[in-house]
Structure formats: C-alpha cells, structure tokens
PDB file of C-alpha atoms in Angstrom:
ATOM      1  CA  UNK G 666      24.500-177.499 -73.082  1.00 53.00           C
ATOM      2  CA  UNK G 667      22.185-174.706 -74.246  1.00 53.00           C
ATOM      3  CA  UNK G 668      23.325-171.132 -74.010  1.00 54.00           C
ATOM      4  CA  UNK G 669      21.296-168.517 -72.111  1.00 55.00           C
ATOM      5  CA  UNK G 670      19.590-166.349 -74.863  1.00 57.00           C
ATOM      6  CA  UNK G 671      18.328-163.694 -72.476  1.00 53.00           C
ATOM      7  CA  UNK G 672      19.699-160.346 -73.680  1.00 54.00           C
ATOM      8  CA  UNK G 673      21.993-158.509 -71.403  1.00 53.00           C
ATOM      9  CA  UNK G 674      20.333-155.514 -69.781  1.00 52.00           C
ATOM     10  CA  UNK G 675      21.281-152.180 -71.455  1.00 49.00           C
ATOM     11  CA  UNK G 676      22.351-153.815 -74.665  1.00 48.00           C
ATOM     12  CA  UNK G 677      20.595-154.540 -77.914  1.00 48.00           C
ATOM     13  CA  UNK G 678      17.655-152.830 -79.649  1.00 49.00           C
ATOM     14  CA  UNK G 679      15.850-151.631 -76.547  1.00 49.00           C
ATOM     15  CA  UNK G 680      18.632-149.201 -75.717  1.00 46.00           C
ATOM     16  CA  UNK G 681      17.842-147.006 -78.745  1.00 47.00           C
ATOM     17  CA  UNK G 682      14.144-147.004 -77.906  1.00 50.00           C
ATOM     18  CA  UNK G 683      14.663-145.620 -74.410  1.00 47.00           C
ATOM     19  CA  UNK G 684      16.584-142.593 -75.752  1.00 49.00           C
ATOM     20  CA  UNK G 685      19.447-143.548 -73.510  1.00 51.00           C
ATOM     21  CA  UNK G 686      22.927-144.178 -74.836  1.00 52.00           C
ATOM     22  CA  UNK G 687      24.967-147.178 -73.878  1.00 54.00           C
ATOM     23  CA  UNK G 688      26.638-145.160 -71.185  1.00 59.00           C
ATOM     24  CA  UNK G 689      23.309-143.934 -69.765  1.00 63.00           C
ATOM     25  CA  UNK G 690      23.314-140.356 -71.185  1.00 70.00           C
ATOM     26  CA  UNK G 691      20.019-138.814 -72.387  1.00 71.00           C
ATOM     27  CA  UNK G 692      19.998-137.387 -75.895  1.00 72.00           C
ATOM     28  CA  UNK G 693      19.121-133.657 -76.016  1.00 69.00           C
ATOM     29  CA  UNK G 694      15.739-132.779 -77.459  1.00 67.00           C
ATOM     30  CA  UNK G 695      16.225-130.851 -80.735  1.00 68.00           C
ATOM     31  CA  UNK G 696      15.108-127.161 -80.629  1.00 68.00           C
ATOM     32  CA  UNK G 697      12.029-126.364 -82.739  1.00 66.00           C
ATOM     33  CA  UNK G 698      12.370-122.879 -84.343  1.00 66.00           C
ATOM     34  CA  UNK G 699       9.021-121.128 -84.934  1.00 69.00           C
ATOM     35  CA  UNK G 700       9.042-119.088 -88.168  1.00 71.00           C
ATOM     36  CA  UNK G 701       8.857-115.373 -87.455  1.00 74.00           C
ATOM     37  CA  UNK G 702       6.147-113.268 -89.184  1.00 75.00           C
ATOM     38  CA  UNK G 703       7.420-110.446 -91.353  1.00 82.00           C
ATOM     39  CA  UNK G 704       5.761-107.720 -89.307  1.00 82.00           C
ATOM     40  CA  UNK G 705       7.704-104.916 -91.074  1.00 83.00           C
ATOM     41  CA  UNK G 706       6.387-105.903 -94.454  1.00 81.00           C
ATOM     42  CA  UNK G 707       2.864-106.385 -93.077  1.00 83.00           C
ATOM     43  CA  UNK G 708       2.842-102.946 -91.518  1.00 83.00           C
ATOM     44  CA  UNK G 709       4.214-101.380 -94.735  1.00 84.00           C
ATOM     45  CA  UNK G 710       1.568-103.086 -96.795  1.00 85.00           C
ATOM     46  CA  UNK G 711      -1.162-101.840 -94.554  1.00 86.00           C
ATOM     47  CA  UNK G 712       0.161 -98.268 -94.611  1.00 85.00           C
ATOM     48  CA  UNK G 713       0.278 -98.385 -98.478  1.00 85.00           C
ATOM     49  CA  UNK G 714      -3.246 -99.737 -98.664  1.00 84.00           C
ATOM     50  CA  UNK G 715      -4.584 -97.070 -96.298  1.00 82.00           C
ATOM     51  CA  UNK G 716      -2.796 -94.323 -98.238  1.00 82.00           C
ATOM     52  CA  UNK G 717      -4.154 -95.618-101.566  1.00 78.00           C
ATOM     53  CA  UNK G 718      -7.646 -95.719-100.165  1.00 78.00           C
ATOM     54  CA  UNK G 719      -7.266 -92.125 -98.884  1.00 75.00           C
ATOM     55  CA  UNK G 720      -6.005 -90.905-102.270  1.00 74.00           C
ATOM     56  CA  UNK G 721      -8.804 -92.674-104.085  1.00 73.00           C
ATOM     57  CA  UNK G 722     -11.410 -91.259-101.715  1.00 63.00           C
ATOM     58  CA  UNK G 723      -9.973 -87.750-102.154  1.00 70.00           C
ATOM     59  CA  UNK G 724     -10.033 -88.077-105.963  1.00 61.00           C
ATOM     60  CA  UNK G 725     -13.650 -89.292-105.880  1.00 51.00           C
ATOM     61  CA  UNK G 726     -14.634 -86.395-103.625  1.00 49.00           C
ATOM     62  CA  UNK G 727     -12.933 -83.856-105.956  1.00 63.00           C
ATOM     63  CA  UNK G 728     -14.541 -85.305-109.074  1.00 50.00           C
ATOM     64  CA  UNK G 729     -17.921 -85.248-107.411  1.00 52.00           C
ATOM     65  CA  UNK G 730     -17.428 -81.662-106.344  1.00 58.00           C
ATOM     66  CA  UNK G 731     -16.391 -80.660-109.832  1.00 57.00           C
ATOM     67  CA  UNK G 732     -19.405 -82.401-111.341  1.00 67.00           C
ATOM     68  CA  UNK G 733     -21.815 -80.997-108.816  1.00 69.00           C
ATOM     69  CA  UNK G 734     -21.935 -77.650-110.609  1.00 77.00           C
ATOM     70  CA  UNK G 735     -21.676 -79.083-114.109  1.00 91.00           C
ATOM     71  CA  UNK G 736     -24.640 -78.305-116.341  1.00 94.00           C
ATOM     72  CA  UNK G 737     -25.862 -80.069-119.507  1.00 96.00           C
ATOM     73  CA  UNK G 738     -28.488 -77.519-120.613  1.00 95.00           C
ATOM     74  CA  UNK G 739     -28.900 -73.700-120.548  1.00 95.00           C
ATOM     75  CA  UNK G 740     -32.085 -74.224-118.545  1.00 95.00           C
ATOM     76  CA  UNK G 741     -30.034 -75.450-115.620  1.00 97.00           C
ATOM     77  CA  UNK G 742     -28.345 -72.086-115.268  1.00 97.00           C
ATOM     78  CA  UNK G 743     -30.725 -69.762-113.415  1.00 97.00           C
ATOM     79  CA  UNK G 744     -31.233 -66.389-115.067  1.00 98.00           C
ATOM     80  CA  UNK G 745     -29.995 -67.176-118.581  1.00 98.00           C
ATOM     81  CA  UNK G 746     -31.922 -65.395-121.304  1.00 98.00           C
ATOM     82  CA  UNK G 747     -32.109 -66.797-124.841  1.00 97.00           C
ATOM     83  CA  UNK G 748     -32.535 -64.887-128.084  1.00 98.00           C
ATOM     84  CA  UNK G 749     -33.016 -66.117-131.616  1.00 97.00           C
ATOM     85  CA  UNK G 750     -30.259 -65.107-133.971  1.00 97.00           C
ATOM     86  CA  UNK G 751     -29.985 -67.501-136.951  1.00 95.00           C
ATOM     87  CA  UNK G 752     -26.685 -68.215-138.642  1.00 93.00           C
ATOM     88  CA  UNK G 753     -25.674 -66.128-141.622  1.00 92.00           C
ATOM     89  CA  UNK G 754     -25.978 -62.687-140.148  1.00 95.00           C
ATOM     90  CA  UNK G 755     -24.957 -59.712-142.290  1.00 96.00           C
ATOM     91  CA  UNK G 756     -21.418 -58.381-142.303  1.00 97.00           C
ATOM     92  CA  UNK G 757     -21.269 -54.600-141.960  1.00 96.00           C
ATOM     93  CA  UNK G 758     -18.593 -51.937-141.507  1.00 94.00           C
ATOM     94  CA  UNK G 759     -21.023 -49.541-139.915  1.00 95.00           C
ATOM     95  CA  UNK G 760     -22.101 -49.278-136.245  1.00 96.00           C
ATOM     96  CA  UNK G 761     -25.033 -51.519-135.289  1.00 97.00           C
ATOM     97  CA  UNK G 762     -27.834 -50.539-132.915  1.00 97.00           C
ATOM     98  CA  UNK G 763     -28.155 -53.874-131.062  1.00 98.00           C
ATOM     99  CA  UNK G 764     -31.281 -54.956-129.279  1.00 97.00           C
ATOM    100  CA  UNK G 765     -29.323 -56.297-126.302  1.00 98.00           C
ATOM    101  CA  UNK G 766     -26.582 -54.593-124.378  1.00 98.00           C
ATOM    102  CA  UNK G 767     -24.087 -56.140-124.513  1.00 98.00           C
ATOM    103  CA  UNK G 768     -25.081 -57.650-127.859  1.00 98.00           C
ATOM    104  CA  UNK G 769     -25.492 -61.430-128.265  1.00 98.00           C
ATOM    105  CA  UNK G 770     -26.012 -61.690-132.023  1.00 98.00           C
ATOM    106  CA  UNK G 771     -26.919 -59.893-135.179  1.00 97.00           C
ATOM    107  CA  UNK G 772     -24.980 -58.063-137.926  1.00 97.00           C
ATOM    108  CA  UNK G 773     -21.317 -57.766-137.222  1.00 97.00           C
ATOM    109  CA  UNK G 774     -17.867 -56.829-138.550  1.00 97.00           C
ATOM    110  CA  UNK G 775     -16.761 -58.676-141.702  1.00 96.00           C
ATOM    111  CA  UNK G 776     -13.842 -61.138-141.710  1.00 96.00           C
ATOM    112  CA  UNK G 777     -11.204 -61.048-140.524  1.00 95.00           C
ATOM    113  CA  UNK G 778     -12.576 -58.555-138.084  1.00 95.00           C
ATOM    114  CA  UNK G 779     -13.483 -60.800-135.172  1.00 97.00           C
ATOM    115  CA  UNK G 780     -12.008 -59.872-131.818  1.00 98.00           C
ATOM    116  CA  UNK G 781      -9.345 -62.255-130.661  1.00 98.00           C
ATOM    117  CA  UNK G 782     -10.926 -64.776-128.299  1.00 98.00           C
ATOM    118  CA  UNK G 783      -8.060 -67.095-127.386  1.00 98.00           C
ATOM    119  CA  UNK G 784      -8.362 -66.469-123.653  1.00 98.00           C
ATOM    120  CA  UNK G 785      -7.811 -62.705-124.196  1.00 98.00           C
ATOM    121  CA  UNK G 786      -8.175 -60.164-121.378  1.00 98.00           C
ATOM    122  CA  UNK G 787      -8.837 -56.702-122.783  1.00 98.00           C
ATOM    123  CA  UNK G 788      -8.467 -53.605-120.685  1.00 97.00           C
ATOM    124  CA  UNK G 789     -10.504 -51.489-123.105  1.00 98.00           C
ATOM    125  CA  UNK G 790     -14.159 -51.530-124.167  1.00 98.00           C
ATOM    126  CA  UNK G 791     -13.683 -53.330-127.488  1.00 98.00           C
ATOM    127  CA  UNK G 792     -15.831 -52.554-130.543  1.00 98.00           C
ATOM    128  CA  UNK G 793     -19.051 -54.461-130.139  1.00 98.00           C
ATOM    129  CA  UNK G 794     -19.409 -55.393-133.807  1.00 98.00           C
ATOM    130  CA  UNK G 795     -16.085 -57.223-133.656  1.00 98.00           C
ATOM    131  CA  UNK G 796     -17.045 -58.949-130.414  1.00 98.00           C
ATOM    132  CA  UNK G 797     -20.260 -60.243-131.939  1.00 98.00           C
ATOM    133  CA  UNK G 798     -18.272 -61.795-134.740  1.00 98.00           C
ATOM    134  CA  UNK G 799     -16.348 -63.700-132.092  1.00 98.00           C
ATOM    135  CA  UNK G 800     -19.576 -64.930-130.554  1.00 98.00           C
ATOM    136  CA  UNK G 801     -20.515 -66.284-133.968  1.00 98.00           C
ATOM    137  CA  UNK G 802     -17.290 -68.393-133.815  1.00 98.00           C
ATOM    138  CA  UNK G 803     -18.371 -69.883-130.466  1.00 98.00           C
ATOM    139  CA  UNK G 804     -16.739 -67.531-128.040  1.00 98.00           C
ATOM    140  CA  UNK G 805     -17.951 -66.551-124.608  1.00 98.00           C
ATOM    141  CA  UNK G 806     -17.563 -62.855-123.878  1.00 98.00           C
ATOM    142  CA  UNK G 807     -17.449 -61.790-120.217  1.00 98.00           C
ATOM    143  CA  UNK G 808     -18.044 -58.113-119.660  1.00 98.00           C
ATOM    144  CA  UNK G 809     -18.070 -55.893-116.575  1.00 98.00           C
ATOM    145  CA  UNK G 810     -18.971 -52.372-115.647  1.00 98.00           C
ATOM    146  CA  UNK G 811     -15.696 -50.811-114.415  1.00 98.00           C
ATOM    147  CA  UNK G 812     -17.650 -48.469-112.144  1.00 97.00           C
ATOM    148  CA  UNK G 813     -19.434 -51.332-110.357  1.00 98.00           C
ATOM    149  CA  UNK G 814     -16.647 -53.871-109.726  1.00 98.00           C
ATOM    150  CA  UNK G 815     -13.401 -53.877-107.819  1.00 98.00           C
ATOM    151  CA  UNK G 816      -9.959 -54.787-109.136  1.00 98.00           C
ATOM    152  CA  UNK G 817     -10.241 -58.043-107.175  1.00 98.00           C
ATOM    153  CA  UNK G 818     -13.459 -58.800-109.074  1.00 98.00           C
ATOM    154  CA  UNK G 819     -11.707 -58.144-112.402  1.00 98.00           C
ATOM    155  CA  UNK G 820      -8.869 -60.486-111.367  1.00 98.00           C
ATOM    156  CA  UNK G 821     -11.426 -63.192-110.482  1.00 98.00           C
ATOM    157  CA  UNK G 822     -13.072 -62.872-113.907  1.00 98.00           C
ATOM    158  CA  UNK G 823      -9.680 -62.878-115.652  1.00 98.00           C
ATOM    159  CA  UNK G 824      -8.898 -66.305-114.125  1.00 98.00           C
ATOM    160  CA  UNK G 825     -11.905 -67.728-115.891  1.00 98.00           C
ATOM    161  CA  UNK G 826     -10.614 -66.433-119.252  1.00 98.00           C
ATOM    162  CA  UNK G 827      -6.797 -66.564-119.304  1.00 98.00           C
ATOM    163  CA  UNK G 828      -5.421 -69.506-121.243  1.00 95.00           C
ATOM    164  CA  UNK G 829      -8.994 -70.631-122.176  1.00 98.00           C
ATOM    165  CA  UNK G 830      -9.481 -70.748-125.905  1.00 97.00           C
ATOM    166  CA  UNK G 831     -12.840 -69.419-126.949  1.00 98.00           C
ATOM    167  CA  UNK G 832     -13.106 -66.816-124.174  1.00 98.00           C
ATOM    168  CA  UNK G 833     -12.525 -63.093-123.841  1.00 98.00           C
ATOM    169  CA  UNK G 834     -13.000 -60.430-121.132  1.00 98.00           C
ATOM    170  CA  UNK G 835     -13.455 -56.691-121.468  1.00 98.00           C
ATOM    171  CA  UNK G 836     -14.913 -53.699-119.672  1.00 98.00           C
ATOM    172  CA  UNK G 837     -18.260 -52.445-121.037  1.00 98.00           C
ATOM    173  CA  UNK G 838     -19.095 -48.868-120.327  1.00 97.00           C
ATOM    174  CA  UNK G 839     -22.656 -48.174-119.148  1.00 97.00           C
ATOM    175  CA  UNK G 840     -23.440 -51.839-118.435  1.00 98.00           C
ATOM    176  CA  UNK G 841     -26.663 -52.074-116.425  1.00 97.00           C
ATOM    177  CA  UNK G 842     -25.296 -54.744-114.123  1.00 98.00           C
ATOM    178  CA  UNK G 843     -21.857 -55.305-112.588  1.00 98.00           C
ATOM    179  CA  UNK G 844     -21.204 -58.307-114.774  1.00 98.00           C
ATOM    180  CA  UNK G 845     -22.746 -59.774-117.957  1.00 98.00           C
ATOM    181  CA  UNK G 846     -21.756 -62.965-119.832  1.00 98.00           C
ATOM    182  CA  UNK G 847     -22.593 -63.557-123.471  1.00 98.00           C
ATOM    183  CA  UNK G 848     -22.524 -66.295-125.998  1.00 98.00           C
ATOM    184  CA  UNK G 849     -24.337 -66.345-129.378  1.00 98.00           C
ATOM    185  CA  UNK G 850     -28.013 -65.940-128.536  1.00 98.00           C
ATOM    186  CA  UNK G 851     -27.553 -66.264-124.755  1.00 98.00           C
ATOM    187  CA  UNK G 852     -26.878 -63.831-121.941  1.00 98.00           C
ATOM    188  CA  UNK G 853     -26.604 -63.895-118.166  1.00 98.00           C
ATOM    189  CA  UNK G 854     -26.323 -60.773-115.943  1.00 98.00           C
ATOM    190  CA  UNK G 855     -24.917 -61.014-112.448  1.00 98.00           C
ATOM    191  CA  UNK G 856     -24.004 -58.908-109.437  1.00 98.00           C
ATOM    192  CA  UNK G 857     -20.975 -60.821-108.105  1.00 98.00           C
ATOM    193  CA  UNK G 858     -17.749 -62.040-109.689  1.00 98.00           C
ATOM    194  CA  UNK G 859     -17.837 -65.033-107.348  1.00 97.00           C
ATOM    195  CA  UNK G 860     -21.211 -66.284-108.644  1.00 98.00           C
ATOM    196  CA  UNK G 861     -20.688 -69.896-109.746  1.00 97.00           C
ATOM    197  CA  UNK G 862     -23.073 -69.343-112.664  1.00 98.00           C
ATOM    198  CA  UNK G 863     -20.348 -67.425-114.519  1.00 98.00           C
ATOM    199  CA  UNK G 864     -18.164 -70.528-114.718  1.00 98.00           C
ATOM    200  CA  UNK G 865     -21.168 -72.712-115.435  1.00 98.00           C
ATOM    201  CA  UNK G 866     -22.101 -70.480-118.339  1.00 98.00           C
ATOM    202  CA  UNK G 867     -18.562 -70.290-119.683  1.00 98.00           C
ATOM    203  CA  UNK G 868     -17.884 -74.004-119.343  1.00 98.00           C
ATOM    204  CA  UNK G 869     -21.132 -74.903-121.096  1.00 98.00           C
ATOM    205  CA  UNK G 870     -21.200 -72.426-123.961  1.00 98.00           C
ATOM    206  CA  UNK G 871     -17.471 -72.050-124.882  1.00 98.00           C
ATOM    207  CA  UNK G 872     -17.015 -73.500-128.344  1.00 98.00           C
ATOM    208  CA  UNK G 873     -20.190 -75.561-127.937  1.00 98.00           C
ATOM    209  CA  UNK G 874     -20.945 -76.612-131.494  1.00 97.00           C
ATOM    210  CA  UNK G 875     -24.634 -77.053-130.732  1.00 96.00           C
ATOM    211  CA  UNK G 876     -24.983 -73.336-129.971  1.00 97.00           C
ATOM    212  CA  UNK G 877     -22.353 -72.019-132.407  1.00 95.00           C
ATOM    213  CA  UNK G 878     -23.337 -70.781-135.866  1.00 96.00           C
ATOM    214  CA  UNK G 879     -19.830 -71.367-137.232  1.00 96.00           C
ATOM    215  CA  UNK G 880     -18.340 -74.317-135.349  1.00 96.00           C
ATOM    216  CA  UNK G 881     -14.613 -74.726-135.855  1.00 95.00           C
ATOM    217  CA  UNK G 882     -14.091 -71.111-136.986  1.00 97.00           C
ATOM    218  CA  UNK G 883     -10.921 -69.495-135.672  1.00 96.00           C
ATOM    219  CA  UNK G 884     -10.694 -67.357-132.547  1.00 95.00           C
ATOM    220  CA  UNK G 885      -7.203 -66.103-133.286  1.00 98.00           C
ATOM    221  CA  UNK G 886      -6.592 -62.583-134.396  1.00 98.00           C
ATOM    222  CA  UNK G 887      -3.238 -61.252-133.142  1.00 97.00           C
ATOM    223  CA  UNK G 888      -3.686 -57.978-135.009  1.00 97.00           C
ATOM    224  CA  UNK G 889      -6.780 -57.232-132.968  1.00 97.00           C
ATOM    225  CA  UNK G 890      -4.866 -57.854-129.730  1.00 97.00           C
ATOM    226  CA  UNK G 891      -2.158 -55.492-130.935  1.00 96.00           C
ATOM    227  CA  UNK G 892      -4.568 -52.815-132.159  1.00 95.00           C
ATOM    228  CA  UNK G 893      -8.053 -53.384-130.671  1.00 97.00           C
ATOM    229  CA  UNK G 894     -10.852 -51.358-132.109  1.00 96.00           C
ATOM    230  CA  UNK G 895     -12.875 -49.559-129.506  1.00 97.00           C
ATOM    231  CA  UNK G 896     -16.583 -49.312-128.830  1.00 96.00           C
ATOM    232  CA  UNK G 897     -18.122 -46.559-130.938  1.00 91.00           C
ATOM    233  CA  UNK G 898     -15.130 -46.421-133.231  1.00 89.00           C
ATOM    234  CA  UNK G 899     -15.789 -46.559-136.932  1.00 81.00           C
ATOM    235  CA  UNK G 900     -14.965 -49.792-138.698  1.00 71.00           C
ATOM    236  CA  UNK G 901     -11.320 -49.996-139.793  1.00 58.00           C
ATOM    237  CA  UNK G 902      -8.949 -52.588-141.071  1.00 48.00           C
ATOM    238  CA  UNK G 903      -7.708 -54.612-138.148  1.00 50.00           C
ATOM    239  CA  UNK G 904      -4.097 -53.795-137.493  1.00 41.00           C
ATOM    240  CA  UNK G 905      -4.412 -50.260-138.746  1.00 36.00           C
ATOM    241  CA  UNK G 906      -2.742 -48.851-135.703  1.00 36.00           C
ATOM    242  CA  UNK G 907      -5.740 -47.923-133.562  1.00 37.00           C
ATOM    243  CA  UNK G 908      -4.421 -46.941-130.165  1.00 36.00           C
ATOM    244  CA  UNK G 909      -6.159 -48.507-127.155  1.00 37.00           C
ATOM    245  CA  UNK G 910      -7.330 -46.247-124.434  1.00 34.00           C
ATOM    246  CA  UNK G 911      -5.889 -46.332-120.920  1.00 36.00           C
ATOM    247  CA  UNK G 912      -6.839 -49.310-118.762  1.00 36.00           C
ATOM    248  CA  UNK G 913     -10.085 -48.673-116.893  1.00 38.00           C
ATOM    249  CA  UNK G 914      -9.974 -48.001-113.209  1.00 40.00           C
ATOM    250  CA  UNK G 915     -12.713 -49.157-110.872  1.00 41.00           C
ATOM    251  CA  UNK G 916     -14.566 -46.741-108.688  1.00 40.00           C
ATOM    252  CA  UNK G 917     -16.219 -49.577-106.777  1.00 41.00           C
ATOM    253  CA  UNK G 918     -15.020 -50.105-103.160  1.00 37.00           C
TER     254      UNK G 918
END
C-alpha cells in the first residue's frame, strides 16, 4: 500500500521561505545602519580652504601694491634731472664749487674719505666733497633744509635710510627746496617728505650698478661716522677728531 507523499503543512523547505519558524514566529528584520558623514572634518577643511584663499588673496594684493610704485627707469620718476659726470673724477683735498646744489658728481675727496653710507643718518651738514665720493660708490644721499621741514618729516626720511646699505641722510643748509635726493648724476627736489617719489628714487638708484661709476666699492667708513667732516670745512684726515656741530633744529611748523 503506497504511502501518502504529501508534505505535512508547516514542515519542510517551504517553512524557511516564508520567514516563519516552525513555531510560527516571524524573524526580526535586521537593522541597516547608514554611514554618518564626518561633518566636523568637512567643516574644518572648508574653513582651512577659505582661510588659505584669504591669505593668498591678501598676499597678492600686497605684492601688487608694492609693485604699483616700482620703477624700472629714471624717466618713470617725474621731476628727476640727469647730469653727465663720467667715471674717473679727480680726487682733491680742496673745496669744490659744484654746479649743482647739493652736488651730484664731480671732483671729490680722495680715498678713504667717502662719507659712510651704510644707512647712516647724520645730524650735521656733512662735507659735500666727501658725500660726492659716496655717490661715486653708488650711494643715494637724501638731504633736507632744516628750516623748511618738521621733525616729523625728518623722522619719515630717516625711515627710508636706516638699516639700508647704500643710503645716507643729512641736513643741507641753504637748500632751495625742503628736500633733495641725489645719486651720481641724478637729482630730485621735492616739497614733501611723504612724496612717494623719494622712495622710488632711493629704491631704484641705491647701489644700482648701471648708474654707479664704481660698482661694488665700499660704503663703510666708521671713522667718518665718529668724526664727520662738516660742510665748508677744509679737507682733513678722516678720524682726525673733528667735532660735529649740534643737531639741527627745525623752524618749520
């Protein structure tokens, strides 16, 4: 007698397919965990990127501003006058009657009689023949009329000279303008210490080999700093003990 092969309900392979256990309990659906975005890191990265962009933009703006006033030729500085003084000018111990005032070239004091021009701020009207020797070495000489500028103006000019090799500053009695800037063969006269052309002139001509008769010559002369020779004073050995005059006082408002 044949056996009944019909599967018993609830048993066999179909039970697993229905998701129901043998006792009729439903299996729990597993929880699906959605990965969380690292918002903290994302925000930090954005902040860093924005900051970097701001710093870069600021740097570009500063560079562009600095280059805006940069010149590549004397012709780009309004008011500059040029004079022809070839290299090899005569060395003299006597006073020189210069064609320009302040002088920008010509005969001058013999070595080692150049005025120190290592960012030197003089409070006396230094001997012009010594200053011209410094111009021959590539220095820029900023002068001012102490009767036409204020102490604040002098301080402004000093900031363009201090710690700048190849530059010197001094008062110049009887100067026909408040301020005059000289290099070898070039001169610029101005009315204001805040005129941007002073810096343009100094930046362009200081130790510029193209406009320097003796490129690479020294600007150092500590003896002249200690004992500066004065305008109108007879030539003397540098370091001879010449006593500087009192610091000039300005009568300008």
